[in-house]
PDB file of C-alpha atoms in Angstrom:
ATOM      1  CA  MET A   1     -25.314 -63.403 -14.984  1.00 57.00           C
ATOM      2  CA  ALA A   2     -27.389 -65.974 -16.883  1.00 58.00           C
ATOM      3  CA  GLY A   3     -30.600 -64.730 -15.301  1.00 62.00           C
ATOM      4  CA  GLY A   4     -29.817 -61.147 -16.230  1.00 65.00           C
ATOM      5  CA  LEU A   5     -29.097 -62.095 -19.832  1.00 61.00           C
ATOM      6  CA  GLN A   6     -32.359 -64.029 -20.066  1.00 63.00           C
ATOM      7  CA  ARG A   7     -34.293 -61.013 -18.767  1.00 70.00           C
ATOM      8  CA  PHE A   8     -32.468 -58.805 -21.284  1.00 63.00           C
ATOM      9  CA  GLU A   9     -33.294 -61.115 -24.183  1.00 60.00           C
ATOM     10  CA  ASN A  10     -36.964 -61.440 -23.181  1.00 65.00           C
ATOM     11  CA  LYS A  11     -37.380 -57.685 -22.803  1.00 63.00           C
ATOM     12  CA  LEU A  12     -35.734 -56.957 -26.144  1.00 58.00           C
ATOM     13  CA  GLU A  13     -37.934 -59.469 -27.955  1.00 54.00           C
ATOM     14  CA  GLN A  14     -41.060 -57.964 -26.390  1.00 55.00           C
ATOM     15  CA  MET A  15     -40.039 -54.446 -27.420  1.00 49.00           C
ATOM     16  CA  ILE A  16     -39.469 -55.188 -31.092  1.00 45.00           C
ATOM     17  CA  SER A  17     -41.883 -58.126 -31.567  1.00 44.00           C
ATOM     18  CA  GLY A  18     -39.221 -60.541 -32.746  1.00 51.00           C
ATOM     19  CA  ALA A  19     -38.196 -58.429 -35.759  1.00 52.00           C
ATOM     20  CA  PHE A  20     -34.639 -58.121 -34.533  1.00 52.00           C
ATOM     21  CA  ALA A  21     -34.393 -61.844 -33.864  1.00 53.00           C
ATOM     22  CA  ARG A  22     -35.539 -62.631 -37.420  1.00 57.00           C
ATOM     23  CA  ALA A  23     -33.086 -60.137 -38.918  1.00 56.00           C
ATOM     24  CA  PHE A  24     -30.218 -61.606 -36.918  1.00 56.00           C
ATOM     25  CA  ARG A  25     -31.179 -65.281 -37.141  1.00 57.00           C
ATOM     26  CA  SER A  26     -27.834 -66.323 -38.695  1.00 53.00           C
ATOM     27  CA  ALA A  27     -25.736 -63.463 -37.413  1.00 72.00           C
ATOM     28  CA  VAL A  28     -24.649 -61.850 -34.153  1.00 80.00           C
ATOM     29  CA  GLN A  29     -27.313 -62.158 -31.455  1.00 81.00           C
ATOM     30  CA  PRO A  30     -28.019 -59.240 -29.068  1.00 83.00           C
ATOM     31  CA  VAL A  31     -27.640 -61.515 -26.044  1.00 86.00           C
ATOM     32  CA  GLU A  32     -24.111 -62.398 -27.230  1.00 88.00           C
ATOM     33  CA  ILE A  33     -23.167 -58.723 -27.326  1.00 90.00           C
ATOM     34  CA  SER A  34     -24.669 -58.193 -23.866  1.00 92.00           C
ATOM     35  CA  ALA A  35     -22.691 -61.136 -22.459  1.00 92.00           C
ATOM     36  CA  ALA A  36     -19.481 -59.835 -24.061  1.00 93.00           C
ATOM     37  CA  LEU A  37     -19.978 -56.377 -22.553  1.00 95.00           C
ATOM     38  CA  GLN A  38     -20.475 -57.889 -19.107  1.00 95.00           C
ATOM     39  CA  ARG A  39     -17.319 -60.006 -19.520  1.00 95.00           C
ATOM     40  CA  GLU A  40     -15.446 -56.880 -20.605  1.00 96.00           C
ATOM     41  CA  VAL A  41     -16.274 -55.037 -17.386  1.00 96.00           C
ATOM     42  CA  ASP A  42     -15.586 -58.165 -15.294  1.00 96.00           C
ATOM     43  CA  ASN A  43     -12.135 -58.600 -16.863  1.00 96.00           C
ATOM     44  CA  ASN A  44     -11.192 -54.922 -16.513  1.00 95.00           C
ATOM     45  CA  ALA A  45     -12.466 -54.182 -13.005  1.00 94.00           C
ATOM     46  CA  GLN A  46      -9.995 -52.260 -10.831  1.00 89.00           C
ATOM     47  CA  ILE A  47     -10.278 -52.389  -7.041  1.00 87.00           C
ATOM     48  CA  LEU A  48     -11.121 -49.044  -5.427  1.00 80.00           C
ATOM     49  CA  SER A  49     -11.995 -50.398  -1.989  1.00 80.00           C
ATOM     50  CA  ARG A  50     -13.258 -53.607  -0.427  1.00 82.00           C
ATOM     51  CA  ASP A  51     -16.764 -52.944  -1.724  1.00 83.00           C
ATOM     52  CA  ARG A  52     -16.190 -50.910  -4.907  1.00 86.00           C
ATOM     53  CA  ARG A  53     -14.468 -51.606  -8.223  1.00 92.00           C
ATOM     54  CA  LEU A  54     -13.958 -49.243 -11.158  1.00 91.00           C
ATOM     55  CA  VAL A  55     -14.964 -50.558 -14.599  1.00 95.00           C
ATOM     56  CA  PRO A  56     -14.947 -49.222 -18.181  1.00 95.00           C
ATOM     57  CA  ASN A  57     -17.887 -47.110 -19.308  1.00 96.00           C
ATOM     58  CA  SER A  58     -17.034 -46.493 -22.983  1.00 95.00           C
ATOM     59  CA  PHE A  59     -17.552 -49.431 -25.362  1.00 97.00           C
ATOM     60  CA  HIS A  60     -16.816 -49.840 -29.070  1.00 96.00           C
ATOM     61  CA  VAL A  61     -18.590 -52.842 -30.631  1.00 95.00           C
ATOM     62  CA  GLU A  62     -17.111 -53.800 -33.999  1.00 95.00           C
ATOM     63  CA  LEU A  63     -19.249 -55.866 -36.375  1.00 93.00           C
ATOM     64  CA  SER A  64     -18.911 -57.305 -39.861  1.00 92.00           C
ATOM     65  CA  PRO A  65     -20.363 -55.158 -42.680  1.00 93.00           C
ATOM     66  CA  GLY A  66     -23.331 -57.511 -43.030  1.00 89.00           C
ATOM     67  CA  ASP A  67     -24.133 -57.571 -39.323  1.00 89.00           C
ATOM     68  CA  LEU A  68     -23.840 -53.800 -39.043  1.00 90.00           C
ATOM     69  CA  GLU A  69     -26.248 -53.398 -41.970  1.00 89.00           C
ATOM     70  CA  ARG A  70     -28.759 -55.748 -40.285  1.00 84.00           C
ATOM     71  CA  LEU A  71     -28.418 -53.671 -37.129  1.00 82.00           C
ATOM     72  CA  SER A  72     -29.415 -50.472 -38.935  1.00 82.00           C
ATOM     73  CA  GLY A  73     -32.786 -49.316 -37.654  1.00 78.00           C
ATOM     74  CA  TYR A  74     -32.454 -51.183 -34.360  1.00 80.00           C
ATOM     75  CA  ASP A  75     -29.186 -49.687 -33.090  1.00 78.00           C
ATOM     76  CA  SER A  76     -30.735 -47.045 -30.818  1.00 85.00           C
ATOM     77  CA  THR A  77     -33.130 -49.586 -29.236  1.00 85.00           C
ATOM     78  CA  LEU A  78     -30.348 -52.118 -28.779  1.00 87.00           C
ATOM     79  CA  GLU A  79     -27.957 -49.523 -27.353  1.00 91.00           C
ATOM     80  CA  GLY A  80     -30.507 -48.502 -24.743  1.00 91.00           C
ATOM     81  CA  GLU A  81     -31.234 -52.073 -23.661  1.00 90.00           C
ATOM     82  CA  LEU A  82     -27.551 -53.036 -23.607  1.00 93.00           C
ATOM     83  CA  THR A  83     -26.844 -49.993 -21.426  1.00 95.00           C
ATOM     84  CA  ASN A  84     -29.637 -50.887 -18.990  1.00 93.00           C
ATOM     85  CA  ALA A  85     -28.441 -54.501 -18.775  1.00 92.00           C
ATOM     86  CA  LEU A  86     -24.876 -53.334 -18.127  1.00 94.00           C
ATOM     87  CA  ARG A  87     -26.014 -50.972 -15.368  1.00 95.00           C
ATOM     88  CA  ASP A  88     -27.989 -53.789 -13.720  1.00 93.00           C
ATOM     89  CA  HIS A  89     -24.910 -56.015 -13.842  1.00 94.00           C
ATOM     90  CA  ALA A  90     -22.775 -53.234 -12.350  1.00 95.00           C
ATOM     91  CA  ASP A  91     -25.236 -52.783  -9.479  1.00 94.00           C
ATOM     92  CA  GLU A  92     -25.172 -56.496  -8.718  1.00 93.00           C
ATOM     93  CA  GLN A  93     -21.358 -56.578  -8.671  1.00 93.00           C
ATOM     94  CA  SER A  94     -20.771 -53.228  -6.863  1.00 93.00           C
ATOM     95  CA  TYR A  95     -19.039 -51.787  -9.934  1.00 95.00           C
ATOM     96  CA  VAL A  96     -18.505 -48.043 -10.360  1.00 91.00           C
ATOM     97  CA  PHE A  97     -18.635 -46.329 -13.756  1.00 92.00           C
ATOM     98  CA  PRO A  98     -16.421 -43.200 -13.939  1.00 90.00           C
ATOM     99  CA  GLY A  99     -18.911 -41.491 -16.261  1.00 89.00           C
ATOM    100  CA  PRO A 100     -21.960 -42.105 -18.467  1.00 91.00           C
ATOM    101  CA  VAL A 101     -22.110 -45.474 -20.227  1.00 95.00           C
ATOM    102  CA  GLN A 102     -21.535 -45.093 -23.969  1.00 94.00           C
ATOM    103  CA  ILE A 103     -21.930 -47.913 -26.513  1.00 95.00           C
ATOM    104  CA  GLU A 104     -21.053 -47.351 -30.168  1.00 94.00           C
ATOM    105  CA  PHE A 105     -21.319 -49.742 -33.119  1.00 94.00           C
ATOM    106  CA  ALA A 106     -18.783 -49.667 -35.942  1.00 94.00           C
ATOM    107  CA  GLN A 107     -17.846 -51.666 -39.031  1.00 95.00           C
ATOM    108  CA  ALA A 108     -14.763 -53.887 -39.127  1.00 95.00           C
ATOM    109  CA  ASP A 109     -13.976 -55.250 -42.584  1.00 96.00           C
ATOM    110  CA  ASP A 110     -11.806 -58.062 -41.213  1.00 95.00           C
ATOM    111  CA  LEU A 111     -14.752 -59.648 -39.380  1.00 92.00           C
ATOM    112  CA  THR A 112     -17.065 -62.221 -40.935  1.00 90.00           C
ATOM    113  CA  THR A 113     -20.790 -62.658 -40.290  1.00 88.00           C
ATOM    114  CA  GLY A 114     -21.495 -63.689 -36.726  1.00 86.00           C
ATOM    115  CA  ARG A 115     -18.155 -62.418 -35.405  1.00 89.00           C
ATOM    116  CA  PHE A 116     -17.661 -59.234 -33.387  1.00 92.00           C
ATOM    117  CA  ARG A 117     -15.162 -57.449 -31.133  1.00 95.00           C
ATOM    118  CA  VAL A 118     -15.584 -55.275 -28.054  1.00 96.00           C
ATOM    119  CA  ARG A 119     -13.076 -52.594 -27.067  1.00 96.00           C
ATOM    120  CA  SER A 120     -13.503 -50.620 -23.865  1.00 95.00           C
ATOM    121  CA  ALA A 121     -12.054 -47.724 -21.897  1.00 92.00           C
ATOM    122  CA  ALA A 122     -12.735 -45.923 -18.628  1.00 90.00           C
ATOM    123  CA  ARG A 123     -13.601 -42.343 -19.569  1.00 93.00           C
ATOM    124  CA  ALA A 124     -14.341 -40.063 -16.627  1.00 94.00           C
ATOM    125  CA  LYS A 125     -16.983 -37.375 -16.904  1.00 93.00           C
ATOM    126  CA  VAL A 126     -15.374 -33.948 -17.332  1.00 95.00           C
ATOM    127  CA  THR A 127     -17.134 -30.779 -16.155  1.00 94.00           C
ATOM    128  CA  THR A 128     -16.046 -27.422 -17.541  1.00 93.00           C
ATOM    129  CA  ASN A 129     -17.719 -24.029 -17.301  1.00 89.00           C
ATOM    130  CA  ALA A 130     -15.773 -22.648 -20.257  1.00 92.00           C
ATOM    131  CA  THR A 131     -17.741 -21.433 -23.271  1.00 93.00           C
ATOM    132  CA  ASP A 132     -16.876 -22.235 -26.882  1.00 92.00           C
ATOM    133  CA  THR A 133     -15.794 -18.601 -27.282  1.00 94.00           C
ATOM    134  CA  GLN A 134     -13.371 -18.862 -24.355  1.00 94.00           C
ATOM    135  CA  VAL A 135     -11.924 -22.080 -25.760  1.00 94.00           C
ATOM    136  CA  GLY A 136     -11.599 -20.507 -29.205  1.00 92.00           C
ATOM    137  CA  ARG A 137      -9.680 -17.504 -27.853  1.00 92.00           C
ATOM    138  CA  ALA A 138      -7.308 -19.517 -25.665  1.00 92.00           C
ATOM    139  CA  THR A 139      -3.624 -19.794 -26.557  1.00 91.00           C
ATOM    140  CA  VAL A 140      -3.228 -22.968 -24.486  1.00 94.00           C
ATOM    141  CA  VAL A 141      -5.895 -25.631 -23.894  1.00 96.00           C
ATOM    142  CA  LEU A 142      -6.172 -28.902 -21.995  1.00 97.00           C
ATOM    143  CA  GLU A 143      -7.723 -31.841 -23.846  1.00 97.00           C
ATOM    144  CA  VAL A 144      -9.323 -34.558 -21.728  1.00 96.00           C
ATOM    145  CA  ASN A 145     -11.844 -37.209 -22.800  1.00 93.00           C
ATOM    146  CA  GLY A 146     -13.015 -35.167 -25.764  1.00 89.00           C
ATOM    147  CA  VAL A 147     -13.350 -31.915 -23.781  1.00 93.00           C
ATOM    148  CA  ARG A 148     -11.160 -28.854 -24.411  1.00 95.00           C
ATOM    149  CA  HIS A 149     -10.641 -26.383 -21.547  1.00 97.00           C
ATOM    150  CA  PRO A 150      -8.767 -23.067 -21.820  1.00 96.00           C
ATOM    151  CA  LEU A 151      -5.552 -22.811 -19.816  1.00 95.00           C
ATOM    152  CA  ASN A 152      -5.115 -19.088 -19.148  1.00 92.00           C
ATOM    153  CA  PRO A 153      -2.767 -17.227 -16.753  1.00 92.00           C
ATOM    154  CA  PRO A 154      -2.277 -17.617 -13.861  1.00 94.00           C
ATOM    155  CA  GLY A 155      -3.423 -21.236 -14.160  1.00 94.00           C
ATOM    156  CA  LEU A 156      -5.971 -23.833 -13.162  1.00 95.00           C
ATOM    157  CA  ILE A 157      -6.616 -26.424 -10.449  1.00 97.00           C
ATOM    158  CA  VAL A 158      -7.812 -29.833 -11.664  1.00 98.00           C
ATOM    159  CA  GLY A 159      -9.490 -32.329  -9.364  1.00 97.00           C
ATOM    160  CA  ARG A 160     -12.632 -34.195  -8.392  1.00 95.00           C
ATOM    161  CA  GLY A 161     -13.962 -31.608  -5.912  1.00 95.00           C
ATOM    162  CA  THR A 162     -16.429 -28.812  -6.559  1.00 92.00           C
ATOM    163  CA  ASP A 163     -13.738 -26.177  -5.963  1.00 91.00           C
ATOM    164  CA  ALA A 164     -11.615 -27.371  -8.889  1.00 95.00           C
ATOM    165  CA  GLY A 165     -11.618 -25.225 -12.014  1.00 95.00           C
ATOM    166  CA  LEU A 166     -11.786 -28.375 -14.140  1.00 97.00           C
ATOM    167  CA  ARG A 167     -13.657 -31.267 -12.516  1.00 97.00           C
ATOM    168  CA  ILE A 168     -13.008 -34.887 -13.467  1.00 96.00           C
ATOM    169  CA  ASN A 169     -15.192 -37.642 -11.992  1.00 92.00           C
ATOM    170  CA  ASP A 170     -12.396 -40.183 -11.659  1.00 91.00           C
ATOM    171  CA  PRO A 171     -12.207 -42.090  -8.320  1.00 87.00           C
ATOM    172  CA  GLY A 172      -8.402 -42.115  -8.616  1.00 88.00           C
ATOM    173  CA  ILE A 173      -8.276 -38.305  -8.624  1.00 94.00           C
ATOM    174  CA  SER A 174      -8.127 -36.264  -5.406  1.00 96.00           C
ATOM    175  CA  ARG A 175     -10.471 -33.350  -4.770  1.00 96.00           C
ATOM    176  CA  SER A 176      -7.670 -30.908  -5.624  1.00 97.00           C
ATOM    177  CA  HIS A 177      -5.139 -33.031  -7.464  1.00 98.00           C
ATOM    178  CA  VAL A 178      -2.835 -30.853  -9.571  1.00 98.00           C
ATOM    179  CA  GLU A 179      -2.330 -27.191 -10.408  1.00 98.00           C
ATOM    180  CA  PHE A 180      -1.417 -26.027 -13.903  1.00 98.00           C
ATOM    181  CA  GLN A 181       0.431 -22.704 -14.029  1.00 96.00           C
ATOM    182  CA  VAL A 182       0.786 -20.388 -17.002  1.00 95.00           C
ATOM    183  CA  ARG A 183       3.204 -17.470 -17.154  1.00 92.00           C
ATOM    184  CA  GLY A 184       4.559 -15.218 -19.880  1.00 80.00           C
ATOM    185  CA  GLY A 185       2.989 -13.768 -22.994  1.00 71.00           C
ATOM    186  CA  GLN A 186       0.651 -15.403 -25.468  1.00 68.00           C
ATOM    187  CA  SER A 187       3.375 -15.815 -28.074  1.00 70.00           C
ATOM    188  CA  ASP A 188       5.651 -17.837 -25.760  1.00 79.00           C
ATOM    189  CA  PRO A 189       3.756 -19.080 -22.678  1.00 88.00           C
ATOM    190  CA  GLU A 190       5.606 -20.906 -19.903  1.00 94.00           C
ATOM    191  CA  ILE A 191       3.485 -23.824 -18.716  1.00 96.00           C
ATOM    192  CA  SER A 192       4.076 -26.050 -15.702  1.00 97.00           C
ATOM    193  CA  VAL A 193       2.195 -28.434 -13.419  1.00 98.00           C
ATOM    194  CA  ARG A 194       2.627 -29.396  -9.773  1.00 98.00           C
ATOM    195  CA  ASP A 195       1.064 -32.057  -7.583  1.00 98.00           C
ATOM    196  CA  LEU A 196      -1.029 -30.694  -4.703  1.00 98.00           C
ATOM    197  CA  GLY A 197      -0.282 -33.513  -2.276  1.00 96.00           C
ATOM    198  CA  SER A 198      -2.686 -35.911  -3.978  1.00 96.00           C
ATOM    199  CA  THR A 199      -3.100 -39.528  -2.884  1.00 94.00           C
ATOM    200  CA  ASN A 200      -1.966 -41.105  -6.164  1.00 94.00           C
ATOM    201  CA  GLY A 201       0.401 -38.500  -7.586  1.00 96.00           C
ATOM    202  CA  MET A 202       0.772 -37.810 -11.300  1.00 98.00           C
ATOM    203  CA  LEU A 203       2.674 -38.991 -14.372  1.00 98.00           C
ATOM    204  CA  VAL A 204       4.104 -36.398 -16.774  1.00 98.00           C
ATOM    205  CA  ASP A 205       4.938 -37.957 -20.134  1.00 97.00           C
ATOM    206  CA  GLY A 206       5.045 -41.325 -18.376  1.00 96.00           C
ATOM    207  CA  HIS A 207       7.286 -40.278 -15.471  1.00 97.00           C
ATOM    208  CA  LYS A 208       6.144 -39.868 -11.860  1.00 97.00           C
ATOM    209  CA  VAL A 209       7.240 -36.407 -10.710  1.00 97.00           C
ATOM    210  CA  PRO A 210       6.042 -33.842  -8.139  1.00 98.00           C
ATOM    211  CA  ASP A 211       6.220 -30.969 -10.648  1.00 97.00           C
ATOM    212  CA  SER A 212       7.326 -30.397 -14.224  1.00 98.00           C
ATOM    213  CA  ARG A 213       7.618 -27.919 -17.080  1.00 97.00           C
ATOM    214  CA  LEU A 214       5.138 -28.661 -19.877  1.00 97.00           C
ATOM    215  CA  TYR A 215       5.218 -28.192 -23.627  1.00 95.00           C
ATOM    216  CA  ASN A 216       2.895 -28.615 -26.591  1.00 95.00           C
ATOM    217  CA  GLY A 217       1.790 -32.263 -26.578  1.00 96.00           C
ATOM    218  CA  SER A 218       2.840 -32.992 -22.981  1.00 98.00           C
ATOM    219  CA  THR A 219       0.580 -35.470 -21.191  1.00 98.00           C
ATOM    220  CA  VAL A 220      -0.351 -35.447 -17.515  1.00 98.00           C
ATOM    221  CA  LYS A 221      -1.992 -38.604 -16.168  1.00 97.00           C
ATOM    222  CA  ILE A 222      -3.908 -38.427 -12.899  1.00 97.00           C
ATOM    223  CA  GLY A 223      -5.949 -41.402 -11.737  1.00 92.00           C
ATOM    224  CA  ASN A 224      -7.078 -43.188 -14.885  1.00 88.00           C
ATOM    225  CA  THR A 225      -7.370 -39.962 -16.888  1.00 94.00           C
ATOM    226  CA  THR A 226      -4.872 -38.362 -19.262  1.00 96.00           C
ATOM    227  CA  LEU A 227      -4.795 -34.619 -19.952  1.00 98.00           C
ATOM    228  CA  THR A 228      -2.934 -33.315 -23.005  1.00 98.00           C
ATOM    229  CA  VAL A 229      -1.508 -29.792 -23.320  1.00 97.00           C
ATOM    230  CA  ARG A 230      -2.128 -28.096 -26.662  1.00 95.00           C
ATOM    231  CA  VAL A 231      -0.505 -24.780 -27.589  1.00 92.00           C
ATOM    232  CA  VAL A 232      -2.759 -23.215 -30.212  1.00 87.00           C
ATOM    233  CA  GLU A 233      -0.979 -21.651 -33.165  1.00 75.00           C
ATOM    234  CA  GLU A 234      -2.200 -18.257 -34.266  1.00 63.00           C
ATOM    235  CA  SER A 235      -4.109 -18.184 -37.526  1.00 51.00           C
TER     236      SER A 235
END
């Protein structure tokens, strides 16, 4: 890892001609953030197979107000280089990201200059063909990793395969994992979910079941991904 961090630091200095290093002389150093991100994925790696491990791909870097202000103007450059360094590390360690790598910087008032925190999560890429209009007209929607998908009668199959109506790129999800079913009228829809013989099953509101009735706010966890049912109230 040391060699990778040295390459990262050298490349960053060449790109911005030392300006970043001068701005951050007494504060958080970019190489420290890069090392912390690599430790974060190392500490949260989950075994998928003998040669593959799943790691977080969404990172929230919290900085003191002063450090965040110094970062202003360099954040996009730093984010790009941190992402590239993290991808290189993942390749070396046979890590698998469930979706695109995202790094965000935020202010934390309880931190002092030179201190920072990293929070991470594995957020699978979600593919939906639904338009904003279809989502807006839906009485019931599924929320997953920031994506809203309409849940209309008769229902929807969710999985990792191309045949699924809602695709989630989560290694813990089967090609056709669960089926959501919707019956009844728009004013009082009856919603349920059933497992389609998946490898890892599902959790409904924290309980492992083969099928279940669902309500507004019910959660269905498959793999490392949680889907939330939302019944939309009429305006």
